[in-house]
Amino acid sequence: MKVLTMTLFERLGLLLVLAFLLTRIPGFRSLLDRELDVKTTGMHALIFGLFGIAGAQAGVVMEGETFFSSFWVFQVEEHQMLVGTSLVAIVIAGLLGGPVVGWGAGCIVSLYMFQLGGMGALANSLVHPLTGFLAGWTARFFSQERVIAPTKALFIGIFPPILQGALLLVFSSQPEKMIPFVDRIGLPLVLSNSVAIAIFTAMIRVALHEQEQEAASATRRALTIAEEALPYLKKESPMEMAADIAELLFKELQVAAVSVTDRMEVLAHRGLGDDHHHRGDPLTSPLLQRAIQKGEVTIASMREEIRCPHPCCPLEAAIIVPIVQSGEISGLIQLYFRKSQQLRAVEVALAHGLGKLISNQLNAVSAEKLRLLIRDAELRNLQAQINPHFLFNTLHLISTLIRVNPDLARKITVHLGNYMRYNLRLASASLVPLEQEWEHLDAYLEILRIRFADRLNLVCHMEDGVGQAMLPPSTIQPLVENSIQHGLKDATSGGKVEIETRKGKEGIRIIVRDNGCGFAADILEQVGKTPVPSEKGSGIGLYNVNQRLIGLLGAESQLQVCNRRSGGSEISFRIPDREAAEEGVG
């Protein structure tokens, strides 16, 4: 028994070498991921069936109390039995592939064992498909594990040899001879099969861990490259962007060469072959054109597919990655290799990931540029809607004063000219210093003082040291205009508007208050948030100001509107202290 046990363990070496090679088959992963269809089920049943036949042939031929081995057994005599580790492959097939794969592999080994003949041929034929089915059924209890643990596999591996011994006794025509035979082979088979199954599952777990580590490493590389590529993708010049991307990929991926192209020509090439792969070379290869048309990652595994005209080009293989921008193929990234053997699955997967990441980043950059252009156009449009409101009122005042007080009309015209000069200068910028906005406001207020000299008092106060704070142009003037047009519309005397700046910890607060009638209670909550129509206008003035403040300074700068207890209203907004905010973040 001891000699038989040692012999079977020695023969396990060959079986485990085959098992190691099996774990390196790319399609073997579908078993681990439970991604089985009819084709892959049949293929894996065949593979494990052949593996089981190899396990049987790695055993010995028992004859009475002796045994002998042969390179290959073609026929077993009636008084002989082939004793091996064929059940190992069947158990693994069931544990990984389920009942169908296990049963299929067992049937293949069963047919082979039956045609070999020998003592217990029927029992050996039945035990293999039955073991495969039972192992697959048992695996369902461990479905939460991708690969069963070796300790559990060691325990499960004890039962198939016991089942084999039981069937040998049940179907034997001479039980008195079979009982001592089963005693001799029982323990060696239990030990060798259970240990082999445990080692096999450990090999699979190691192979799976290596695969996961490689995939994780590829993912980290792809994310690192995508992050470093973002500043280059924002460049306006396609040539500069392509050169920087090619340099980055060549350094990080350590491939033979990298080319970046648009749809027509090479924009940049870095690495081997740069003596004849030049910027401006046309894309003549049918493989490149197919990648552009289909938008799929394409692999060139032969020099002929690359179609390089140079006779001594060192580049033999390539992965061609299309770059999608705004739903269309905008260019290609070509990763070159010296030998086709370097085209591993991890490189192809990495190329797929890089293509998607770079395409997504290009789309994000384009969307951001478009968003900024749209926002700038909207804000300028809002600004254009505000300025004519004051202009029409002033022109109407001048036309009225020309007959009754030409000197005063001339004075207002001068102030209006000053106001408009400031307005034209400020209209070209999205943000201006508060001191310039204050000068703009002064020109406006001078006109109002002349117009409402008898019934309106305008008071302004700006603290020292706040003049360089940035805000949208023409922001304060519409607030003052709103106080006069709506808050003080019925005031015949004693009207007052105050404009004040206050510097605090969170920034500069600008306040416009009046002693008029205030806002109606039913519209107070909507002021600045939605256009509120009124008798004297569309009610869009405050809404436009609020939109510009939020768009350019952030939500914390939106208008704050309230009615004063003493009468009138107060509208304020805040200019955030950007330097303090940045110091707080740092």
XYZ file of C-alpha atoms in Angstrom:
586
model
C 0.000 0.000 0.000
C 2.812 2.379 0.881
C 4.629 1.742 -2.384
C 1.429 2.184 -4.360
C 0.721 5.478 -2.562
C 4.203 6.813 -3.267
C 3.970 5.748 -6.913
C 0.644 7.527 -7.408
C 2.038 10.681 -5.812
C 5.042 10.525 -8.127
C 2.720 10.278 -11.129
C 0.831 13.348 -9.890
C 3.783 15.491 -10.990
C 2.921 15.068 -14.660
C -0.751 15.644 -13.933
C -0.038 18.863 -12.072
C 2.181 20.126 -14.892
C -0.773 19.616 -17.242
C -2.996 21.376 -14.697
C -0.620 24.338 -14.604
C -0.682 24.568 -18.402
C -4.473 24.383 -18.311
C -4.683 27.416 -16.020
C -2.744 29.413 -18.622
C -5.322 28.832 -21.374
C -7.078 32.203 -22.011
C -10.499 30.582 -22.436
C -10.171 28.921 -19.041
C -11.274 32.191 -17.406
C -14.829 31.706 -18.657
C -15.141 28.825 -16.193
C -14.094 31.079 -13.335
C -16.553 33.779 -14.376
C -19.372 31.268 -14.963
C -19.698 32.635 -18.519
C -20.774 29.378 -20.175
C -22.782 28.821 -23.314
C -23.312 25.651 -25.320
C -20.024 26.018 -27.190
C -17.822 26.750 -24.178
C -19.573 24.041 -22.131
C -18.744 21.437 -24.752
C -15.194 22.724 -25.144
C -14.445 22.590 -21.425
C -16.067 19.176 -21.064
C -13.746 17.927 -23.805
C -10.661 19.564 -22.229
C -11.343 18.079 -18.802
C -12.266 14.761 -20.370
C -8.870 14.580 -22.076
C -7.290 15.722 -18.828
C -9.050 12.833 -17.071
C -7.746 10.350 -19.648
C -4.234 11.682 -19.033
C -4.810 11.169 -15.305
C -5.833 7.580 -15.902
C -2.770 6.897 -18.026
C -0.582 8.452 -15.330
C -1.647 5.595 -13.036
C -0.571 1.942 -12.791
C -2.039 -1.417 -13.848
C -2.965 -3.547 -10.824
C -2.743 -7.324 -11.088
C -3.432 -9.101 -7.828
C -1.119 -7.676 -5.179
C 1.380 -6.320 -7.694
C 1.296 -3.415 -10.131
C 3.267 -2.210 -13.114
C 3.274 0.903 -15.284
C 3.456 1.508 -19.015
C 3.929 4.609 -21.157
C 0.447 4.122 -22.603
C -2.096 1.401 -21.880
C -4.217 0.366 -24.855
C -5.925 -2.686 -23.363
C -6.465 -4.048 -19.844
C -6.911 -7.766 -19.229
C -9.939 -9.127 -17.381
C -7.896 -9.850 -14.246
C -6.249 -6.407 -14.315
C -7.385 -2.849 -13.468
C -6.005 0.568 -14.434
C -5.703 2.590 -11.210
C -5.004 6.325 -11.678
C -6.121 9.847 -10.842
C -8.711 10.333 -13.582
C -11.305 11.376 -11.009
C -9.251 14.498 -10.211
C -10.060 16.120 -13.546
C -13.740 15.170 -13.272
C -14.111 16.687 -9.789
C -12.395 19.919 -10.901
C -14.644 20.059 -13.985
C -17.729 19.792 -11.786
C -16.519 22.284 -9.176
C -15.645 24.932 -11.759
C -18.108 24.300 -14.587
C -21.107 22.895 -12.794
C -23.050 19.632 -13.261
C -23.190 19.757 -17.064
C -19.435 20.264 -17.581
C -18.649 17.665 -14.901
C -21.056 15.120 -16.342
C -19.803 15.728 -19.907
C -16.170 15.282 -18.928
C -17.097 12.175 -16.956
C -18.859 10.652 -19.962
C -15.745 11.110 -22.105
C -13.537 9.361 -19.534
C -16.242 6.735 -18.990
C -16.243 5.744 -22.662
C -12.475 5.559 -22.672
C -12.327 3.412 -19.521
C -15.034 1.113 -20.810
C -13.212 0.415 -24.069
C -10.009 -0.344 -22.124
C -11.862 -3.130 -20.360
C -10.422 -4.986 -17.406
C -11.730 -5.818 -13.966
C -14.452 -3.448 -12.772
C -14.882 -1.819 -16.196
C -18.590 -1.156 -15.604
C -18.014 0.398 -12.187
C -15.177 2.587 -13.520
C -17.426 3.696 -16.374
C -20.270 4.680 -14.054
C -18.222 6.456 -11.407
C -16.875 9.208 -13.688
C -20.132 10.803 -14.989
C -21.751 10.305 -11.566
C -18.804 12.007 -9.834
C -18.834 14.905 -12.298
C -22.546 15.508 -11.763
C -22.314 15.282 -7.966
C -19.245 17.567 -7.851
C -21.083 20.155 -9.982
C -24.132 19.916 -7.734
C -21.932 20.301 -4.634
C -20.304 23.438 -6.137
C -23.641 25.230 -5.911
C -23.213 25.380 -2.145
C -20.026 27.402 -2.740
C -21.396 29.664 -5.500
C -20.389 32.780 -3.551
C -16.743 31.774 -3.996
C -15.181 32.307 -7.393
C -12.845 29.343 -6.794
C -13.412 26.891 -3.954
C -10.806 26.989 -1.175
C -8.123 24.221 -1.254
C -9.109 22.998 2.235
C -12.707 22.473 1.101
C -11.511 20.841 -2.106
C -9.325 18.494 -0.047
C -12.387 17.402 1.914
C -14.540 16.967 -1.195
C -11.780 14.958 -2.886
C -12.083 12.202 -0.286
C -15.490 11.009 -1.484
C -15.001 10.137 -5.211
C -12.508 7.283 -4.492
C -14.886 5.999 -1.791
C -17.737 6.061 -4.328
C -15.511 4.248 -6.815
C -14.730 1.525 -4.269
C -18.418 1.124 -3.450
C -19.361 0.707 -7.114
C -16.563 -1.806 -7.608
C -18.040 -3.913 -4.825
C -21.636 -3.515 -6.015
C -20.987 -4.493 -9.634
C -18.366 -7.146 -8.987
C -19.225 -10.753 -9.929
C -16.603 -12.042 -7.459
C -16.945 -10.007 -4.233
C -14.516 -12.253 -2.335
C -11.706 -11.201 -4.710
C -12.801 -7.565 -5.023
C -12.903 -6.779 -1.288
C -9.144 -7.235 -0.652
C -8.426 -5.441 -3.932
C -10.466 -2.425 -2.857
C -8.688 -2.482 0.522
C -5.317 -2.247 -1.242
C -6.196 0.647 -3.576
C -8.677 2.550 -1.363
C -6.372 4.582 0.862
C -3.782 5.399 -1.872
C -6.573 6.650 -4.153
C -8.182 8.739 -1.402
C -4.882 10.388 -0.480
C -3.643 11.002 -4.025
C -6.990 12.246 -5.384
C -7.818 14.585 -2.503
C -4.313 16.095 -2.419
C -4.250 16.511 -6.202
C -7.647 18.258 -6.182
C -6.500 20.601 -3.397
C -3.266 21.443 -5.243
C -5.167 22.009 -8.487
C -7.583 24.466 -6.866
C -4.631 26.242 -5.227
C -3.039 26.603 -8.680
C -6.242 28.094 -10.049
C -6.450 30.586 -7.179
C -2.835 31.620 -7.768
C -3.456 32.038 -11.507
C -6.596 34.027 -10.770
C -4.734 36.240 -8.295
C -2.026 36.890 -10.888
C -4.673 37.785 -13.433
C -6.427 40.150 -11.031
C -3.135 41.772 -10.047
C -2.233 42.271 -13.693
C -5.658 43.718 -14.441
C -5.430 46.028 -11.414
C -1.979 47.178 -12.492
C -3.241 47.859 -16.017
C -6.194 49.804 -14.627
C -3.926 51.931 -12.436
C -1.664 52.646 -15.407
C -4.617 53.610 -17.574
C -6.049 55.954 -14.929
C -2.626 57.524 -14.293
C -2.075 58.109 -17.999
C -5.574 59.547 -18.437
C -5.036 61.940 -15.523
C -1.667 63.099 -16.830
C -3.060 63.452 -20.345
C -5.824 65.883 -19.341
C -3.704 69.084 -19.487
C -2.459 68.092 -22.953
C -5.987 67.420 -24.220
C -6.934 71.030 -23.362
C -4.370 72.461 -25.774
C -5.772 74.277 -28.776
C -3.085 73.131 -31.231
C -3.700 69.549 -32.497
C 0.016 69.159 -33.272
C 1.118 70.115 -29.748
C -1.552 67.926 -28.187
C -0.581 64.918 -30.337
C 3.146 65.347 -29.604
C 2.574 65.513 -25.858
C 0.196 62.529 -25.849
C 2.654 60.449 -27.907
C 5.497 61.324 -25.525
C 3.382 60.469 -22.470
C 2.207 57.096 -23.823
C 5.694 56.137 -24.992
C 7.119 56.860 -21.550
C 4.384 55.205 -19.509
C 3.561 52.129 -21.611
C 7.155 51.275 -22.541
C 6.156 50.103 -26.014
C 8.406 50.193 -29.078
C 6.728 53.295 -30.513
C 3.571 55.426 -30.400
C 1.874 57.316 -33.205
C -1.005 59.781 -32.855
C -2.992 60.640 -35.984
C -6.083 62.443 -37.105
C -8.317 60.952 -39.817
C -5.913 61.845 -42.621
C -2.281 61.903 -41.465
C 0.230 61.262 -38.700
C 0.399 64.127 -36.188
C 3.199 62.759 -33.999
C 5.437 59.683 -33.732
C 7.660 58.766 -30.815
C 9.976 55.754 -30.511
C 11.507 53.249 -32.915
C 11.125 53.978 -36.589
C 11.115 57.747 -36.135
C 13.672 57.971 -38.959
C 10.969 57.085 -41.494
C 7.677 57.494 -39.556
C 7.207 61.246 -39.842
C 4.565 63.806 -39.034
C 2.413 64.388 -42.083
C 2.610 60.811 -43.425
C -0.778 59.859 -44.932
C -2.816 56.991 -43.493
C -2.606 54.516 -46.379
C -2.952 51.216 -44.509
C -6.333 49.496 -45.036
C -6.180 48.435 -41.393
C -6.085 52.081 -40.261
C -8.951 52.998 -42.548
C -10.996 50.089 -41.207
C -10.334 51.213 -37.623
C -11.577 54.714 -38.509
C -14.676 53.423 -40.280
C -15.710 50.863 -37.659
C -14.481 52.715 -34.583
C -13.126 49.527 -33.019
C -9.755 48.619 -31.550
C -7.841 46.784 -34.280
C -4.774 44.575 -33.962
C -2.004 44.246 -36.542
C -0.108 41.054 -35.713
C 2.069 40.989 -38.844
C 4.413 43.449 -40.504
C 2.404 43.192 -43.726
C -0.699 44.559 -41.982
C 1.159 47.670 -40.825
C 2.122 48.381 -44.452
C 5.260 50.332 -43.641
C 7.133 50.972 -46.938
C 10.521 51.023 -45.223
C 12.246 47.612 -45.762
C 14.043 47.634 -42.399
C 11.228 48.902 -40.176
C 11.694 47.397 -36.688
C 7.954 47.506 -35.916
C 6.182 44.191 -36.420
C 2.874 44.485 -34.545
C 0.503 47.224 -33.400
C -2.683 47.960 -31.509
C -4.770 50.641 -33.227
C -7.045 52.550 -30.855
C -9.716 54.898 -32.288
C -10.434 58.139 -30.423
C -14.090 59.185 -30.366
C -14.980 62.853 -29.963
C -18.550 64.162 -30.137
C -19.739 60.821 -31.489
C -17.243 60.702 -34.380
C -13.791 59.183 -34.832
C -11.397 62.122 -34.577
C -8.131 60.188 -34.759
C -6.104 57.114 -33.854
C -3.496 56.092 -31.313
C -1.159 53.372 -32.581
C 0.866 51.375 -30.047
C 3.717 49.575 -31.832
C 5.625 46.449 -30.732
C 8.831 44.872 -31.976
C 7.386 41.352 -31.953
C 3.852 40.016 -32.265
C 4.477 37.845 -29.179
C 4.415 41.038 -27.108
C 0.721 41.498 -27.911
C -0.642 40.041 -24.695
C -4.238 40.200 -23.564
C -3.361 42.753 -20.881
C -1.922 45.139 -23.495
C -5.084 44.840 -25.591
C -7.298 45.410 -22.538
C -5.165 48.402 -21.523
C -5.494 49.859 -25.021
C -9.282 49.462 -24.887
C -9.412 51.242 -21.535
C -7.110 54.056 -22.627
C -9.160 54.667 -25.751
C -12.361 55.025 -23.740
C -10.779 57.193 -21.049
C -9.112 59.582 -23.509
C -12.286 59.770 -25.605
C -14.352 60.590 -22.513
C -11.868 63.237 -21.447
C -11.879 64.837 -24.901
C -15.664 64.957 -24.793
C -15.543 66.471 -21.307
C -13.036 69.127 -22.430
C -15.182 69.967 -25.468
C -18.314 70.156 -23.332
C -16.582 72.449 -20.847
C -15.398 74.784 -23.606
C -18.883 74.848 -25.104
C -20.442 75.465 -21.698
C -18.132 78.416 -21.056
C -18.896 79.896 -24.478
C -22.624 79.507 -23.951
C -22.456 80.994 -20.454
C -20.409 83.948 -21.679
C -22.877 84.556 -24.504
C -25.821 84.327 -22.113
C -24.256 86.703 -19.608
C -23.420 89.263 -22.281
C -26.949 88.956 -23.587
C -28.318 89.579 -20.086
C -26.039 92.590 -19.725
C -27.228 93.971 -23.064
C -30.820 93.686 -21.834
C -30.099 95.817 -18.763
C -28.274 98.809 -20.267
C -31.009 100.074 -22.678
C -33.454 100.272 -19.770
C -31.629 103.236 -18.236
C -30.681 104.757 -21.585
C -34.285 105.136 -22.752
C -35.348 106.798 -19.501
C -32.463 109.299 -19.672
C -33.081 110.180 -23.319
C -36.703 110.792 -22.475
C -35.610 113.164 -19.655
C -33.243 115.057 -21.955
C -35.922 115.487 -24.598
C -38.225 116.940 -21.948
C -35.607 119.384 -20.495
C -34.431 120.732 -23.849
C -37.459 123.060 -24.026
C -37.649 124.147 -20.386
C -34.019 124.053 -19.182
C -31.419 123.636 -21.951
C -28.480 124.110 -19.567
C -29.659 121.296 -17.349
C -30.303 119.113 -20.405
C -26.765 119.842 -21.561
C -25.411 118.869 -18.134
C -27.350 115.599 -18.153
C -26.075 114.913 -21.673
C -22.473 115.283 -20.462
C -23.099 112.883 -17.575
C -24.804 110.471 -19.962
C -21.782 110.610 -22.265
C -19.508 109.790 -19.309
C -21.820 106.971 -18.286
C -21.881 105.470 -21.783
C -18.096 105.653 -22.154
C -17.736 103.688 -18.936
C -20.448 101.321 -20.123
C -18.710 100.553 -23.417
C -15.424 99.966 -21.628
C -16.974 97.646 -19.061
C -19.054 95.677 -21.540
C -15.965 93.906 -22.882
C -15.228 92.223 -19.531
C -17.102 89.627 -17.511
C -15.725 90.953 -14.199
C -14.508 94.444 -13.296
C -13.013 96.023 -10.140
C -15.499 97.532 -7.723
C -13.859 100.980 -8.041
C -14.645 101.045 -11.780
C -18.199 99.912 -11.108
C -18.464 102.714 -8.527
C -17.366 105.317 -11.078
C -19.964 103.945 -13.445
C -22.557 104.242 -10.682
C -21.520 107.850 -9.901
C -22.217 108.932 -13.485
C -25.635 107.301 -13.250
C -26.424 108.854 -9.867
C -25.505 112.387 -11.074
C -28.212 112.096 -13.680
C -30.691 110.880 -11.048
C -29.816 113.734 -8.676
C -30.662 116.229 -11.390
C -33.838 114.431 -12.318
C -35.147 113.880 -8.760
C -33.528 116.800 -6.939
C -36.728 117.808 -5.112
C -37.966 114.411 -3.957
C -35.020 112.029 -3.803
C -31.889 111.802 -1.645
C -29.106 109.508 -2.899
C -26.438 108.474 -0.345
C -23.316 106.434 -1.221
C -20.596 105.035 1.017
C -17.717 102.753 -0.003
C -15.235 101.523 2.601
C -11.537 101.892 1.989
C -9.617 98.878 0.680
C -12.450 97.240 -1.251
C -11.893 98.837 -4.660
C -10.123 95.841 -6.209
C -12.896 93.346 -5.467
C -14.240 91.891 -8.730
C -17.898 91.771 -9.692
C -19.983 91.670 -12.912
C -20.293 95.086 -14.597
C -23.538 97.053 -14.355
C -24.647 95.169 -11.239
C -25.394 97.942 -8.724
C -27.109 100.374 -11.124
C -30.133 98.098 -11.836
C -30.680 97.696 -8.096
C -30.790 101.452 -7.602
C -33.052 101.817 -10.610
C -35.416 99.200 -9.172
C -35.674 101.144 -5.878
C -36.573 104.336 -7.714
C -38.899 102.866 -10.328
C -40.820 100.578 -7.982
C -40.047 101.271 -4.322
C -40.338 105.070 -4.578
C -42.750 105.276 -7.485
C -45.401 107.046 -5.399
C -43.040 109.219 -3.319
C -43.421 112.973 -3.984
C -40.800 113.984 -1.404
C -38.524 112.516 1.264
C -37.480 109.552 -0.830
C -34.105 108.083 0.053
C -31.836 105.479 -1.515
C -28.653 104.349 0.244
C -25.821 102.411 -1.399
C -23.343 100.962 1.068
C -20.393 98.552 1.075
C -19.391 96.526 4.132
C -16.246 94.454 4.414
C -16.547 91.291 6.499
C -14.845 87.936 7.062
C -16.656 86.233 4.184
C -16.190 89.048 1.672
C -17.704 92.370 0.749
C -21.429 92.958 1.074
C -23.076 95.602 -1.112
C -26.438 96.884 0.101
C -29.053 99.022 -1.676
C -31.943 100.112 0.547
C -34.811 102.566 0.180
C -37.645 103.924 2.311
C -40.341 103.253 -0.227
C -43.294 100.899 -0.294
C -41.314 97.669 -0.351
C -42.227 94.491 -2.216
C -45.679 92.966 -2.144
C -45.823 89.942 0.156
C -47.011 87.611 -2.609
C -43.954 88.268 -4.822
C -41.236 88.803 -2.215
C -40.014 85.191 -2.363
C -39.799 85.245 -6.194
C -37.875 88.514 -6.582
C -34.558 87.813 -8.315
C -35.338 84.118 -8.742
C -37.878 84.450 -11.556
C -38.964 87.396 -13.745
C -41.721 89.251 -11.881
C -43.817 91.433 -14.254
C -44.877 94.872 -13.082
C -46.764 97.882 -14.357
C -43.542 99.622 -15.465
C -41.646 96.730 -17.031
C -41.183 93.035 -17.600
C -39.630 92.495 -14.171
C -36.553 90.902 -15.696
C -33.974 93.417 -14.375
C -33.373 91.912 -10.927
C -33.607 88.411 -12.348
C -30.850 89.163 -14.890
C -28.606 90.686 -12.213
C -29.084 87.638 -10.013
C -28.314 85.262 -12.870
C -25.060 87.076 -13.639
C -24.019 87.069 -9.995
C -24.655 83.323 -9.645
C -23.037 82.509 -12.986
C -19.841 84.502 -12.393
C -19.393 84.586 -8.607
C -21.289 81.500 -7.422
C -24.515 80.746 -5.584
C -23.237 82.391 -2.402
C -23.404 85.775 -4.205
C -27.084 85.620 -5.164
C -29.364 88.530 -4.321
C -30.838 88.718 -0.823
C -34.167 90.599 -0.843
C -36.244 91.678 2.149
C -38.651 94.374 3.314
C -37.480 96.726 6.100
C -39.492 97.039 9.301
C -39.332 100.830 9.097
C -40.622 100.705 5.529
C -39.024 100.167 2.177
C -36.877 97.332 0.918
C -33.285 96.165 1.057
C -31.424 94.258 -1.659
C -27.905 93.000 -1.063
C -25.328 90.601 -2.462
C -21.889 89.428 -1.442
C -18.586 89.469 -3.317
C -16.739 86.409 -1.926
C -13.261 86.844 -0.525
C -11.452 84.511 -2.938
C -8.059 84.828 -1.234
C -9.495 83.902 2.158
C -11.322 80.948 0.632
C -8.153 79.658 -1.019
C -6.168 80.033 2.213
C -8.865 78.106 4.042
C -8.686 75.272 1.516
C -4.891 75.191 1.686
